[in-house]
Amino acid sequence: MNLSIVIPLLNEEDSLEELFSRIDKVCTTSSLSYEIWFVDDGSTDLSWSIIENMKVQHPQIHAIKFSRNYGKSQALHAAFERTNGNVVITMDADLQDFPEEIPELYNMVIHDNYDIVSGWKKKRFDNVMTKNIPSKLFNAAARKVSGVYLHDFNCGLKAYKRQVVKSVDVYGDMHRYIPVLAANAGFRRITEKEVQHQARPYGTSKFGTERFIRGFLDLVTLWFVSRFGGRPMHFFGAVGTLMFILGFLSALWLGISKLIDVARGIYGHLITNNPWFYIALTMMIMGTLLFVAGFLGEMIIRTNREHKNYTIDEVL
């Protein structure tokens, strides 16, 4: 199969039939065999009923229904496990992405041998203050921290080699960082393609400005995990050991100073009256705790395997 198209959705009843019609026309015209995986992420409207009706007439449609809203990353994870296409394309269900981009994205992966082709919404039709400006700041920070130079990490329209989606583990809110996760896994042929964007014709956005806050926090997590995720002791153990040594040396210096005072016949100066005593004690305690945190992290990595943090009600 040439293509697997993965479409997470939440309350998009008005756009689903038009979206499928456009995808089917594009793929048929380009002679691309394809399947579609809709993932209903806890919709409360008629989205699932519409998908069921479309499935009756179009066997290339498949769908997953979550028991409640779990998030886009979990939706992608569930679909990635089931895709069969040589190229996997993700896109949003709100018709802001253009299905007409699919053939070129496919060709860039197959013929130009890219691992990932990420869409770049250079011209956006979103609110400038709440979407465009925060998005530019977020993307600049993501480029700087991750070392993956894409203009638009948040664009839902992306194309992946099959091996990429089968290798990366998408969790939390990490869907926007799949290119970074892939790069860390060794898939370095990553590029971007300028894609069309339009204002949402139906409904309202499911993402508020808080997604940028979560995005920055996830970026910090990704930076840490990419460098120390496999060996947390390298971070916690090193920092903990350094703090413990500094605290111990400070306490040792206080003890030697006390002995020198006694040797000189100076009495009455209590070590506990010196603020350095408490600083040294605190550093030793924190150093020990950090070392233990690193040790526990190593143990967790060796004993804990990933588990699905979502519940599926139905699969079509």
GROMACS .gro file of C-alpha atoms in nm:
model
  316
    1MET     CA    1   0.000   0.000   0.000
    2ASN     CA    2   0.133   0.343  -0.095
    3LEU     CA    3  -0.027   0.561   0.170
    4SER     CA    4  -0.168   0.558   0.518
    5ILE     CA    5  -0.340   0.884   0.610
    6VAL     CA    6  -0.388   0.943   0.982
    7ILE     CA    7  -0.648   1.199   1.089
    8PRO     CA    8  -0.709   1.272   1.459
    9LEU     CA    9  -1.035   1.453   1.523
   10LEU     CA   10  -1.252   1.602   1.795
   11ASN     CA   11  -1.604   1.722   1.711
   12GLU     CA   12  -1.552   1.771   1.337
   13GLU     CA   13  -1.886   1.642   1.206
   14ASP     CA   14  -1.920   1.920   0.946
   15SER     CA   15  -1.589   1.861   0.771
   16LEU     CA   16  -1.545   1.482   0.757
   17GLU     CA   17  -1.735   1.399   0.439
   18GLU     CA   18  -1.578   1.685   0.243
   19LEU     CA   19  -1.234   1.592   0.372
   20PHE     CA   20  -1.270   1.229   0.266
   21SER     CA   21  -1.408   1.327  -0.075
   22ARG     CA   22  -1.107   1.547  -0.144
   23ILE     CA   23  -0.858   1.285  -0.023
   24ASP     CA   24  -1.022   1.015  -0.234
   25LYS     CA   25  -1.017   1.235  -0.546
   26VAL     CA   26  -0.651   1.328  -0.500
   27CYS     CA   27  -0.534   0.972  -0.437
   28THR     CA   28  -0.741   0.823  -0.718
   29THR     CA   29  -0.617   1.084  -0.966
   30SER     CA   30  -0.256   1.015  -0.862
   31SER     CA   31  -0.305   0.635  -0.872
   32LEU     CA   32  -0.208   0.597  -0.508
   33SER     CA   33  -0.342   0.305  -0.309
   34TYR     CA   34  -0.433   0.429   0.037
   35GLU     CA   35  -0.605   0.376   0.368
   36ILE     CA   36  -0.740   0.636   0.609
   37TRP     CA   37  -0.726   0.604   0.986
   38PHE     CA   38  -0.965   0.841   1.159
   39VAL     CA   39  -0.909   0.863   1.534
   40ASP     CA   40  -1.208   1.000   1.722
   41ASP     CA   41  -1.055   1.154   2.033
   42GLY     CA   42  -1.368   1.165   2.247
   43SER     CA   43  -1.607   1.354   2.017
   44THR     CA   44  -1.947   1.444   2.160
   45ASP     CA   45  -2.110   1.532   1.827
   46LEU     CA   46  -2.204   1.304   1.534
   47SER     CA   47  -1.847   1.254   1.411
   48TRP     CA   48  -1.836   0.881   1.491
   49SER     CA   49  -2.174   0.812   1.329
   50ILE     CA   50  -2.061   0.988   1.012
   51ILE     CA   51  -1.741   0.781   1.003
   52GLU     CA   52  -1.943   0.460   1.049
   53ASN     CA   53  -2.168   0.555   0.758
   54MET     CA   54  -1.873   0.638   0.533
   55LYS     CA   55  -1.705   0.308   0.625
   56VAL     CA   56  -1.999   0.112   0.482
   57GLN     CA   57  -1.936   0.252   0.134
   58HIS     CA   58  -1.561   0.296   0.148
   59PRO     CA   59  -1.359   0.000   0.282
   60GLN     CA   60  -1.036   0.203   0.276
   61ILE     CA   61  -1.167   0.392   0.578
   62HIS     CA   62  -1.065   0.265   0.922
   63ALA     CA   63  -1.134   0.430   1.253
   64ILE     CA   64  -1.048   0.420   1.621
   65LYS     CA   65  -1.281   0.554   1.889
   66PHE     CA   66  -1.138   0.662   2.224
   67SER     CA   67  -1.350   0.635   2.538
   68ARG     CA   68  -1.276   1.002   2.612
   69ASN     CA   69  -1.049   1.285   2.504
   70TYR     CA   70  -0.685   1.178   2.552
   71GLY     CA   71  -0.503   1.415   2.321
   72LYS     CA   72  -0.346   1.425   1.978
   73SER     CA   73  -0.030   1.235   2.070
   74GLN     CA   74  -0.227   0.936   2.197
   75ALA     CA   75  -0.445   0.946   1.884
   76LEU     CA   76  -0.138   0.936   1.659
   77HIS     CA   77   0.018   0.657   1.866
   78ALA     CA   78  -0.291   0.439   1.834
   79ALA     CA   79  -0.308   0.489   1.457
   80PHE     CA   80   0.066   0.451   1.394
   81GLU     CA   81   0.052   0.102   1.543
   82ARG     CA   82  -0.201  -0.002   1.278
   83THR     CA   83  -0.082   0.172   0.961
   84ASN     CA   84   0.027  -0.038   0.661
   85GLY     CA   85   0.134   0.221   0.404
   86ASN     CA   86   0.490   0.279   0.288
   87VAL     CA   87   0.434   0.649   0.358
   88VAL     CA   88   0.229   0.777   0.651
   89ILE     CA   89   0.074   1.121   0.623
   90THR     CA   90  -0.083   1.301   0.917
   91MET     CA   91  -0.326   1.586   0.878
   92ASP     CA   92  -0.593   1.766   1.077
   93ALA     CA   93  -0.963   1.711   1.018
   94ASP     CA   94  -1.066   2.078   1.019
   95LEU     CA   95  -0.995   2.140   0.645
   96GLN     CA   96  -0.726   2.397   0.721
   97ASP     CA   97  -0.481   2.151   0.563
   98PHE     CA   98  -0.513   2.084   0.189
   99PRO     CA   99  -0.538   1.716   0.082
  100GLU     CA  100  -0.414   1.833  -0.257
  101GLU     CA  101  -0.064   1.848  -0.103
  102ILE     CA  102  -0.058   1.470  -0.056
  103PRO     CA  103   0.099   1.357  -0.390
  104GLU     CA  104   0.395   1.593  -0.361
  105LEU     CA  105   0.456   1.497   0.002
  106TYR     CA  106   0.447   1.131  -0.101
  107ASN     CA  107   0.692   1.187  -0.387
  108MET     CA  108   0.937   1.372  -0.161
  109VAL     CA  109   0.949   1.074   0.075
  110ILE     CA  110   0.960   0.802  -0.193
  111HIS     CA  111   1.165   0.962  -0.471
  112ASP     CA  112   1.377   1.213  -0.278
  113ASN     CA  113   1.430   0.962   0.005
  114TYR     CA  114   1.340   1.192   0.292
  115ASP     CA  115   1.254   1.035   0.626
  116ILE     CA  116   1.017   1.319   0.717
  117VAL     CA  117   0.865   1.604   0.521
  118SER     CA  118   0.706   1.861   0.750
  119GLY     CA  119   0.453   2.115   0.631
  120TRP     CA  120   0.531   2.484   0.670
  121LYS     CA  121   0.231   2.714   0.690
  122LYS     CA  122   0.427   3.020   0.579
  123LYS     CA  123   0.111   3.221   0.523
  124ARG     CA  124  -0.128   3.160   0.810
  125PHE     CA  125  -0.493   3.254   0.845
  126ASP     CA  126  -0.504   3.257   1.224
  127ASN     CA  127  -0.534   3.531   1.483
  128VAL     CA  128  -0.205   3.725   1.485
  129MET     CA  129  -0.185   3.789   1.860
  130THR     CA  130  -0.308   3.455   1.995
  131LYS     CA  131  -0.170   3.219   1.729
  132ASN     CA  132   0.082   3.367   1.482
  133ILE     CA  133   0.318   3.559   1.711
  134PRO     CA  134   0.327   3.293   1.990
  135SER     CA  135   0.381   3.030   1.720
  136LYS     CA  136   0.685   3.214   1.578
  137LEU     CA  137   0.838   3.249   1.925
  138PHE     CA  138   0.769   2.886   2.005
  139ASN     CA  139   0.920   2.760   1.679
  140ALA     CA  140   1.230   2.975   1.725
  141ALA     CA  141   1.286   2.828   2.072
  142ALA     CA  142   1.223   2.475   1.945
  143ARG     CA  143   1.478   2.516   1.666
  144LYS     CA  144   1.739   2.649   1.908
  145VAL     CA  145   1.693   2.378   2.170
  146SER     CA  146   1.633   2.075   1.947
  147GLY     CA  147   1.878   2.144   1.665
  148VAL     CA  148   1.609   2.049   1.411
  149TYR     CA  149   1.559   2.348   1.186
  150LEU     CA  150   1.193   2.358   1.089
  151HIS     CA  151   0.986   2.672   1.061
  152ASP     CA  152   0.661   2.512   1.179
  153PHE     CA  153   0.677   2.229   1.433
  154ASN     CA  154   0.303   2.262   1.499
  155CYS     CA  155   0.187   2.198   1.143
  156GLY     CA  156  -0.031   1.887   1.144
  157LEU     CA  157   0.043   1.807   0.779
  158LYS     CA  158   0.351   1.583   0.771
  159ALA     CA  159   0.473   1.282   0.574
  160TYR     CA  160   0.682   1.002   0.723
  161LYS     CA  161   0.852   0.691   0.605
  162ARG     CA  162   0.685   0.386   0.752
  163GLN     CA  163   0.999   0.302   0.953
  164VAL     CA  164   0.982   0.637   1.132
  165VAL     CA  165   0.631   0.601   1.276
  166LYS     CA  166   0.704   0.243   1.377
  167SER     CA  167   1.019   0.350   1.562
  168VAL     CA  168   0.927   0.665   1.755
  169ASP     CA  169   0.717   0.663   2.071
  170VAL     CA  170   0.467   0.948   2.071
  171TYR     CA  171   0.346   1.027   2.422
  172GLY     CA  172   0.223   1.316   2.634
  173ASP     CA  173   0.197   1.621   2.409
  174MET     CA  174   0.499   1.523   2.201
  175HIS     CA  175   0.315   1.508   1.867
  176ARG     CA  176   0.462   1.845   1.767
  177TYR     CA  177   0.812   1.710   1.831
  178ILE     CA  178   0.795   1.391   1.625
  179PRO     CA  179   1.071   1.524   1.393
  180VAL     CA  180   1.293   1.576   1.698
  181LEU     CA  181   1.214   1.230   1.835
  182ALA     CA  182   1.289   1.085   1.490
  183ALA     CA  183   1.618   1.275   1.464
  184ASN     CA  184   1.721   1.142   1.806
  185ALA     CA  185   1.640   0.792   1.679
  186GLY     CA  186   1.874   0.837   1.381
  187PHE     CA  187   1.635   0.954   1.109
  188ARG     CA  188   1.823   1.262   0.994
  189ARG     CA  189   1.684   1.325   0.646
  190ILE     CA  190   1.424   1.578   0.752
  191THR     CA  191   1.300   1.863   0.537
  192GLU     CA  192   0.999   2.089   0.507
  193LYS     CA  193   0.762   2.192   0.234
  194GLU     CA  194   0.565   2.513   0.218
  195VAL     CA  195   0.196   2.417   0.224
  196GLN     CA  196  -0.128   2.601   0.178
  197HIS     CA  197  -0.334   2.704   0.477
  198GLN     CA  198  -0.682   2.842   0.507
  199ALA     CA  199  -0.912   2.968   0.779
  200ARG     CA  200  -1.118   2.701   0.949
  201PRO     CA  201  -1.448   2.674   0.755
  202TYR     CA  202  -1.639   2.494   1.033
  203GLY     CA  203  -1.634   2.489   1.411
  204THR     CA  204  -1.375   2.636   1.643
  205SER     CA  205  -1.016   2.553   1.730
  206LYS     CA  206  -0.965   2.287   1.998
  207PHE     CA  207  -0.629   2.434   2.100
  208GLY     CA  208  -0.594   2.751   2.307
  209THR     CA  209  -0.292   2.962   2.391
  210GLU     CA  210  -0.210   2.723   2.678
  211ARG     CA  211  -0.070   2.481   2.418
  212PHE     CA  212   0.234   2.706   2.381
  213ILE     CA  213   0.302   2.686   2.755
  214ARG     CA  214   0.272   2.309   2.742
  215GLY     CA  215   0.486   2.311   2.430
  216PHE     CA  216   0.772   2.493   2.602
  217LEU     CA  217   0.753   2.257   2.901
  218ASP     CA  218   0.757   1.958   2.666
  219LEU     CA  219   1.056   2.110   2.490
  220VAL     CA  220   1.250   2.117   2.817
  221THR     CA  221   1.146   1.756   2.881
  222LEU     CA  222   1.254   1.655   2.532
  223TRP     CA  223   1.592   1.825   2.575
  224PHE     CA  224   1.652   1.636   2.898
  225VAL     CA  225   1.525   1.302   2.773
  226SER     CA  226   1.726   1.321   2.449
  227ARG     CA  227   2.047   1.371   2.646
  228PHE     CA  228   1.995   1.181   2.970
  229GLY     CA  229   1.679   0.974   2.917
  230GLY     CA  230   1.874   0.653   2.870
  231ARG     CA  231   2.112   0.718   3.162
  232PRO     CA  232   1.954   0.951   3.421
  233MET     CA  233   2.241   0.874   3.658
  234HIS     CA  234   2.469   1.071   3.427
  235PHE     CA  235   2.274   1.386   3.515
  236PHE     CA  236   2.134   1.333   3.864
  237GLY     CA  237   2.435   1.135   3.982
  238ALA     CA  238   2.686   1.393   3.858
  239VAL     CA  239   2.498   1.692   4.002
  240GLY     CA  240   2.425   1.506   4.328
  241THR     CA  241   2.785   1.397   4.372
  242LEU     CA  242   2.912   1.750   4.306
  243MET     CA  243   2.671   1.901   4.560
  244PHE     CA  244   2.755   1.637   4.821
  245ILE     CA  245   3.129   1.695   4.778
  246LEU     CA  246   3.091   2.073   4.808
  247GLY     CA  247   2.874   2.031   5.119
  248PHE     CA  248   3.116   1.782   5.271
  249LEU     CA  249   3.416   2.007   5.206
  250SER     CA  250   3.233   2.301   5.361
  251ALA     CA  251   3.146   2.094   5.669
  252LEU     CA  252   3.505   1.969   5.687
  253TRP     CA  253   3.634   2.326   5.672
  254LEU     CA  254   3.401   2.424   5.960
  255GLY     CA  255   3.521   2.128   6.165
  256ILE     CA  256   3.888   2.210   6.104
  257SER     CA  257   3.822   2.575   6.191
  258LYS     CA  258   3.664   2.463   6.520
  259LEU     CA  259   3.963   2.245   6.603
  260ILE     CA  260   4.203   2.532   6.527
  261ASP     CA  261   4.005   2.760   6.759
  262VAL     CA  262   4.018   2.498   7.036
  263ALA     CA  263   4.391   2.454   6.987
  264ARG     CA  264   4.431   2.830   7.030
  265GLY     CA  265   4.222   2.823   7.344
  266ILE     CA  266   3.926   2.995   7.187
  267TYR     CA  267   3.599   2.853   7.315
  268GLY     CA  268   3.232   2.944   7.284
  269HIS     CA  269   3.209   2.965   6.902
  270LEU     CA  270   2.946   2.706   6.811
  271ILE     CA  271   2.956   2.562   6.458
  272THR     CA  272   2.576   2.574   6.451
  273ASN     CA  273   2.590   2.953   6.480
  274ASN     CA  274   2.767   2.970   6.146
  275PRO     CA  275   2.526   2.987   5.849
  276TRP     CA  276   2.774   2.782   5.643
  277PHE     CA  277   2.690   2.486   5.863
  278TYR     CA  278   2.330   2.483   5.737
  279ILE     CA  279   2.435   2.551   5.380
  280ALA     CA  280   2.678   2.258   5.393
  281LEU     CA  281   2.417   2.030   5.553
  282THR     CA  282   2.155   2.124   5.294
  283MET     CA  283   2.395   2.063   5.004
  284MET     CA  284   2.486   1.719   5.140
  285ILE     CA  285   2.120   1.622   5.182
  286MET     CA  286   2.025   1.751   4.835
  287GLY     CA  287   2.325   1.580   4.681
  288THR     CA  288   2.224   1.251   4.838
  289LEU     CA  289   1.863   1.289   4.719
  290LEU     CA  290   1.972   1.368   4.362
  291PHE     CA  291   2.203   1.067   4.360
  292VAL     CA  292   1.918   0.846   4.481
  293ALA     CA  293   1.688   0.997   4.214
  294GLY     CA  294   1.940   0.902   3.946
  295PHE     CA  295   1.969   0.550   4.085
  296LEU     CA  296   1.589   0.509   4.094
  297GLY     CA  297   1.566   0.644   3.740
  298GLU     CA  298   1.811   0.376   3.623
  299MET     CA  299   1.606   0.108   3.796
  300ILE     CA  300   1.279   0.231   3.646
  301ILE     CA  301   1.425   0.233   3.295
  302ARG     CA  302   1.536  -0.128   3.337
  303THR     CA  303   1.208  -0.257   3.478
  304ASN     CA  304   0.934  -0.041   3.329
  305ARG     CA  305   0.813  -0.078   2.973
  306GLU     CA  306   0.581   0.159   2.792
  307HIS     CA  307   0.211   0.104   2.843
  308LYS     CA  308  -0.082   0.254   2.663
  309ASN     CA  309  -0.233   0.541   2.854
  310TYR     CA  310  -0.557   0.548   2.659
  311THR     CA  311  -0.864   0.330   2.628
  312ILE     CA  312  -1.013   0.233   2.293
  313ASP     CA  313  -1.388   0.182   2.276
  314GLU     CA  314  -1.415   0.059   1.920
  315VAL     CA  315  -1.209  -0.005   1.605
  316LEU     CA  316  -1.360  -0.012   1.257
   0.00000   0.00000   0.00000
